[in-house]
CSV table of C-alpha atoms in Angstrom, one decimal:
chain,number,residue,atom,x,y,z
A,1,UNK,CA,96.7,-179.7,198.0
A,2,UNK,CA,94.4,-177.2,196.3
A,3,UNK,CA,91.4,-179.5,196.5
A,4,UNK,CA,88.1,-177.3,197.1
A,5,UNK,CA,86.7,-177.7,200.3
A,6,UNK,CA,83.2,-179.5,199.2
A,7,UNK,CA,85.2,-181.8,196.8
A,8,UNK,CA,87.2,-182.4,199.9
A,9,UNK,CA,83.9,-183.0,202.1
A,10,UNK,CA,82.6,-185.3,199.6
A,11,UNK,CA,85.8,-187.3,199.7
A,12,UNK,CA,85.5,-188.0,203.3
A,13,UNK,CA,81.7,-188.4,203.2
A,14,UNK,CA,82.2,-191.2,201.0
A,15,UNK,CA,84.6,-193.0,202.7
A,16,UNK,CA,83.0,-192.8,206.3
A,17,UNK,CA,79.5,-194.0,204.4
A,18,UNK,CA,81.5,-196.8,203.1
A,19,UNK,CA,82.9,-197.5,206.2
A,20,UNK,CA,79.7,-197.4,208.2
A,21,UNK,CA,78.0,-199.8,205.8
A,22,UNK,CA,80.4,-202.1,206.2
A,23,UNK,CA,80.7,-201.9,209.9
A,24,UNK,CA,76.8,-202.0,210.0
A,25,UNK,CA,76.1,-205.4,207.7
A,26,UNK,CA,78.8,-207.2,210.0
A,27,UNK,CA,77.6,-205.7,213.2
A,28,UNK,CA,74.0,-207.0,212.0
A,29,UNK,CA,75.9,-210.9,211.0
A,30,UNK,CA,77.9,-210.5,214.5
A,31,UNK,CA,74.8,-210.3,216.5
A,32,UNK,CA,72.8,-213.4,214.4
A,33,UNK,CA,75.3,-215.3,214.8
A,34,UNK,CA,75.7,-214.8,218.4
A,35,UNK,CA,72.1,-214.9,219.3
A,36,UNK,CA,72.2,-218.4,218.4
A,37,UNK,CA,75.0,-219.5,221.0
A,38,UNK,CA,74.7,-217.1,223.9
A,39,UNK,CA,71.4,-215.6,225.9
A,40,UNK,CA,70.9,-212.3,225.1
A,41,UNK,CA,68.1,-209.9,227.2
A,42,UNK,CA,65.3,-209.9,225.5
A,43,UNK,CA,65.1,-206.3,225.9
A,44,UNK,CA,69.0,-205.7,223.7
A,45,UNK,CA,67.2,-208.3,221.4
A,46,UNK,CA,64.1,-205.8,220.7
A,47,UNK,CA,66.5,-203.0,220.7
A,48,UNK,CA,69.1,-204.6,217.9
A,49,UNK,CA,66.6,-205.8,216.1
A,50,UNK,CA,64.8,-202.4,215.8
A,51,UNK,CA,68.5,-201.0,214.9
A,52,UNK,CA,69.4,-203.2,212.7
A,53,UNK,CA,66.5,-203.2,210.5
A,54,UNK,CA,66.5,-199.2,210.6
A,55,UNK,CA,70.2,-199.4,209.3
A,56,UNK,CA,69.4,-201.4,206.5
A,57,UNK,CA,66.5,-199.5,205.3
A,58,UNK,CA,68.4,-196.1,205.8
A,59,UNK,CA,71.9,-197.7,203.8
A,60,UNK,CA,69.3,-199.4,200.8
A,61,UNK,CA,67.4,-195.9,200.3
A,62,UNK,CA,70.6,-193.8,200.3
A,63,UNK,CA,72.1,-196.3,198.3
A,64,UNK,CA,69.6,-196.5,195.6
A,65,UNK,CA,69.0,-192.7,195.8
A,66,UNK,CA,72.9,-192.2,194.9
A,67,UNK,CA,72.9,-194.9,192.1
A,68,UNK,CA,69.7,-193.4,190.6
A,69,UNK,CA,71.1,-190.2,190.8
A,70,UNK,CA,68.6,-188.5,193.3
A,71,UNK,CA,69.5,-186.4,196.2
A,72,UNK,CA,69.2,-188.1,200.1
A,73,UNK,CA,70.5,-185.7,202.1
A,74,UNK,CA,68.9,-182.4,199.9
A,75,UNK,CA,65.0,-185.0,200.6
A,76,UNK,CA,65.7,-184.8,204.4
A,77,UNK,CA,67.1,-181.0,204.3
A,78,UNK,CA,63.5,-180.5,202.5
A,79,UNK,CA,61.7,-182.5,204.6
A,80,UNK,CA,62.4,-180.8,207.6
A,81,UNK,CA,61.4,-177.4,206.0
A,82,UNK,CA,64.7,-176.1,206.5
A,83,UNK,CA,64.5,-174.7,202.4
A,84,UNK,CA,61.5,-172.1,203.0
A,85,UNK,CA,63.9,-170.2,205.5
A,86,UNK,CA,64.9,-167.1,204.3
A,87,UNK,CA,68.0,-166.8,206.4
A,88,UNK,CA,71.6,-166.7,204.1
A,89,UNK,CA,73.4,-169.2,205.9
A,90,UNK,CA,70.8,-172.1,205.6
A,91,UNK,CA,70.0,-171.0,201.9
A,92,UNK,CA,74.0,-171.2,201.3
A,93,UNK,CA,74.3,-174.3,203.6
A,94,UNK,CA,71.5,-176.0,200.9
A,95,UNK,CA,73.9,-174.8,198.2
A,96,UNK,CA,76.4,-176.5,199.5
A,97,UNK,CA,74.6,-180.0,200.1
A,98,UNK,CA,73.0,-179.7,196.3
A,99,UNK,CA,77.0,-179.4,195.1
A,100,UNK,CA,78.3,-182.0,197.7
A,101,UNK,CA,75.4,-184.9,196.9
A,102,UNK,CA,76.1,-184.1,192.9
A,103,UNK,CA,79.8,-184.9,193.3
A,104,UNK,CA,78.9,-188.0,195.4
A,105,UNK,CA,76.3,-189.3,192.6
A,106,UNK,CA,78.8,-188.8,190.7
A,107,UNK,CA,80.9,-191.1,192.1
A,108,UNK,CA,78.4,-194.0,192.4
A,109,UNK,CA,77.1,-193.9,189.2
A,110,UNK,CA,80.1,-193.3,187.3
A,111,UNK,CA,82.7,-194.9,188.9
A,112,UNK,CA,81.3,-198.3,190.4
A,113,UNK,CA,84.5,-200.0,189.7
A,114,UNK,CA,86.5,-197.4,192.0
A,115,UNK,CA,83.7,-197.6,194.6
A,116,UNK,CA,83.7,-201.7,194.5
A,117,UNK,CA,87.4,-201.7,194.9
A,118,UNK,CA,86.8,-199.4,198.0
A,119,UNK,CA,84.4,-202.0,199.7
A,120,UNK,CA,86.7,-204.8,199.1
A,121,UNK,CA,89.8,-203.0,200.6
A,122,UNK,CA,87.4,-201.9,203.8
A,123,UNK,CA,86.7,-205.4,204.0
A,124,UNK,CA,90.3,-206.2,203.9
A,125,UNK,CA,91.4,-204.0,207.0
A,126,UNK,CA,88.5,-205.8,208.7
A,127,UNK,CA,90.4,-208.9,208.2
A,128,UNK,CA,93.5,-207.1,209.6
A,129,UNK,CA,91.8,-206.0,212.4
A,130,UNK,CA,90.8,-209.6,213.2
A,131,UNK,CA,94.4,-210.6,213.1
A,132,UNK,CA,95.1,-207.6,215.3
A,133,UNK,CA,92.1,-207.9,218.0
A,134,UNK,CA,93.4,-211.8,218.8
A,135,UNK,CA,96.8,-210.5,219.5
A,136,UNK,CA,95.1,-207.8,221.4
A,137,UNK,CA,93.3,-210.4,223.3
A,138,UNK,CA,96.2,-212.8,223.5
A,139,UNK,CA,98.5,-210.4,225.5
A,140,UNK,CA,95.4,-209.8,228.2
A,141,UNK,CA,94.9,-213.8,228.6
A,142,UNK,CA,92.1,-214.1,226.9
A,143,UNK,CA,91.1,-217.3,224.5
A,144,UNK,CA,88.1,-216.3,222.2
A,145,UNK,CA,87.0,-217.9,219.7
A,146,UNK,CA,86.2,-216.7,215.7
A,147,UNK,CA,82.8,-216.1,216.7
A,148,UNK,CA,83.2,-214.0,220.1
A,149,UNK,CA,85.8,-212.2,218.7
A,150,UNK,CA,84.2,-211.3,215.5
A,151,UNK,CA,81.5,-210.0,218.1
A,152,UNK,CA,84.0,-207.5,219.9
A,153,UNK,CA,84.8,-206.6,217.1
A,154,UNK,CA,81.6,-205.9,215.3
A,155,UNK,CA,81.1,-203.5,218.3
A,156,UNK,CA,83.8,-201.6,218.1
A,157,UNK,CA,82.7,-200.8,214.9
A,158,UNK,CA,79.4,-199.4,215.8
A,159,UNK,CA,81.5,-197.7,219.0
A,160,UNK,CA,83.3,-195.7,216.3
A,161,UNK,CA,80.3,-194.5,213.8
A,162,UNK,CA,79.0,-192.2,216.9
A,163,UNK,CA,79.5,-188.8,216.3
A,164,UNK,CA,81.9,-188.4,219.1
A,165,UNK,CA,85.7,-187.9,219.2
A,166,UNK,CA,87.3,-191.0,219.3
A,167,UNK,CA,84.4,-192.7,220.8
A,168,UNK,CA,84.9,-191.4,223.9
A,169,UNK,CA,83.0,-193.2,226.4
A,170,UNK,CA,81.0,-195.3,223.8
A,171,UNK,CA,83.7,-197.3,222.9
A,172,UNK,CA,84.5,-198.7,226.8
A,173,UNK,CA,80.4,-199.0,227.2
A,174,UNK,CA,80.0,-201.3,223.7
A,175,UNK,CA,83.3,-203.6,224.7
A,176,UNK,CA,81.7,-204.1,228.1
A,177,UNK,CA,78.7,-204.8,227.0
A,178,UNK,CA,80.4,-207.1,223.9
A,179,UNK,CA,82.1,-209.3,226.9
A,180,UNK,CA,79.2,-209.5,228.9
A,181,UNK,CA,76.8,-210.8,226.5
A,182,UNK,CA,79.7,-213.8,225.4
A,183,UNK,CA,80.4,-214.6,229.2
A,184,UNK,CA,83.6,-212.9,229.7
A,185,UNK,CA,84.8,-210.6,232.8
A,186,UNK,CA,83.4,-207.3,231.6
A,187,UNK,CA,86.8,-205.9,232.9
A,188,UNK,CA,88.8,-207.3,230.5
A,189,UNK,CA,86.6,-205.5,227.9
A,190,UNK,CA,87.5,-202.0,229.3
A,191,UNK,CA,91.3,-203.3,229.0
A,192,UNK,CA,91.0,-204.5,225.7
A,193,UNK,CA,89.6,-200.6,225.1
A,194,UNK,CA,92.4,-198.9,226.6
A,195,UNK,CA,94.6,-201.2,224.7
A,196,UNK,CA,93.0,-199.7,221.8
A,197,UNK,CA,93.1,-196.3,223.0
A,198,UNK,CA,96.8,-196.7,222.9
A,199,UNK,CA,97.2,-197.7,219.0
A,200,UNK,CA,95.1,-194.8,217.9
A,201,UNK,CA,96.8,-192.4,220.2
A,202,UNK,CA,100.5,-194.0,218.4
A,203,UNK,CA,98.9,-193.1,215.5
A,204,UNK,CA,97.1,-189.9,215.8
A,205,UNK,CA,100.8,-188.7,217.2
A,206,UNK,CA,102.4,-190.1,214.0
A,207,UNK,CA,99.9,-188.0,211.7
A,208,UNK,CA,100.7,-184.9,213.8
A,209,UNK,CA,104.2,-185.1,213.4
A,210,UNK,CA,103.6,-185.9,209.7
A,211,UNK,CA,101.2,-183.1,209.1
């Protein structure tokens, strides 16, 4: 579409920040929530805890960095010392991130109404996916109520921020764990993953064919 290839970058950074914030704040309500009706291990407690305050400290600074118009990305690129090489693709690659986090505070700071609208519509497919999750669970037998399921689902969000392709692996590991922690056959958590390996695979064919 003629759209330059940082402008592009930006595009998709800001959506998948958006998304993870989201998926983050309900992750961190999920497990509160669920704490006070199930056991957890105390160990997973520390672990969360530790998480979830490091998430929320990490999304606040970046956050406040973007409104205020000040670089996050460009402060950890410097903090590592990775600006006093010399080398051409790391002094191009720090180009790059100054032109990428401009467009970006761009964004925030100029258009807040486009970027509220965003949040509200990511909260909306969340709502979808609820719909979608207790059909899921439905056709494997399974009777959870609002607060398990918003658990499993919470989960699958932070299975799907990893870095990996599709989650691969993470995604089984956190719906296993998701059913454990609420008392349900961890099995049924691995089919309730494949189950959702098959939607994204419907869809990922439908973009191909598309594209």
């Amino acid at each position: 579409h003629g759209v330059e290839f940082t402008e592009g970058l930006s595009t998709v950074m800001i959506d998948k920040i958006i998304d993870a914030s989201t998926c983050g704040f309900l992750f961190i309500i999920g497990v509160i929530i669920v704490s006070f009706q199930y056991a957890i291990p105390k160990d997973a407690k520390i672990y969360l805890a530790i998480g979830g305050i490091s998430f929320l400290i990490v999304t606040a600074l970046f956050y406040y960095r973007m409104l205020t118009y000040r670089h996050f990305f460009l402060k950890i690129f410097h903090f590592l010392g990775l600006d006093k090489s010399k080398r051409p693709a790391i002094q191009a690659l720090e180009e790059k991130i100054i032109k990428l986090e401009t467009i970006m505070m761009q964004f925030y700071k100029h258009d807040k109404k486009t970027f509220l609208m965003s949040l509200l519509i990511t909260l909306a497919s969340w709502a979808v996916m609820f719909v979608e999750y207790k059909l899921a669970t439905a056709l494997l037998g399974l009777q959870l109520d609002f607060v398990q399921l918003f658990f499993v689902i919470a989960f699958v969000g932070i299975a799907v921020m990893f870095p990996i392709p599709m989650a691969v692996g993470v995604l089984e590991a956190s719906q296993v764990s998701a059913f454990s922690i609420i008392g349900v056959a961890a099995s049924a958590g691995v089919a309730l993953a494949f189950l959702i390996r098959i939607k994204d695979l419907i869809f990922g064919i439908i973009g191909l064919i598309l594209l």
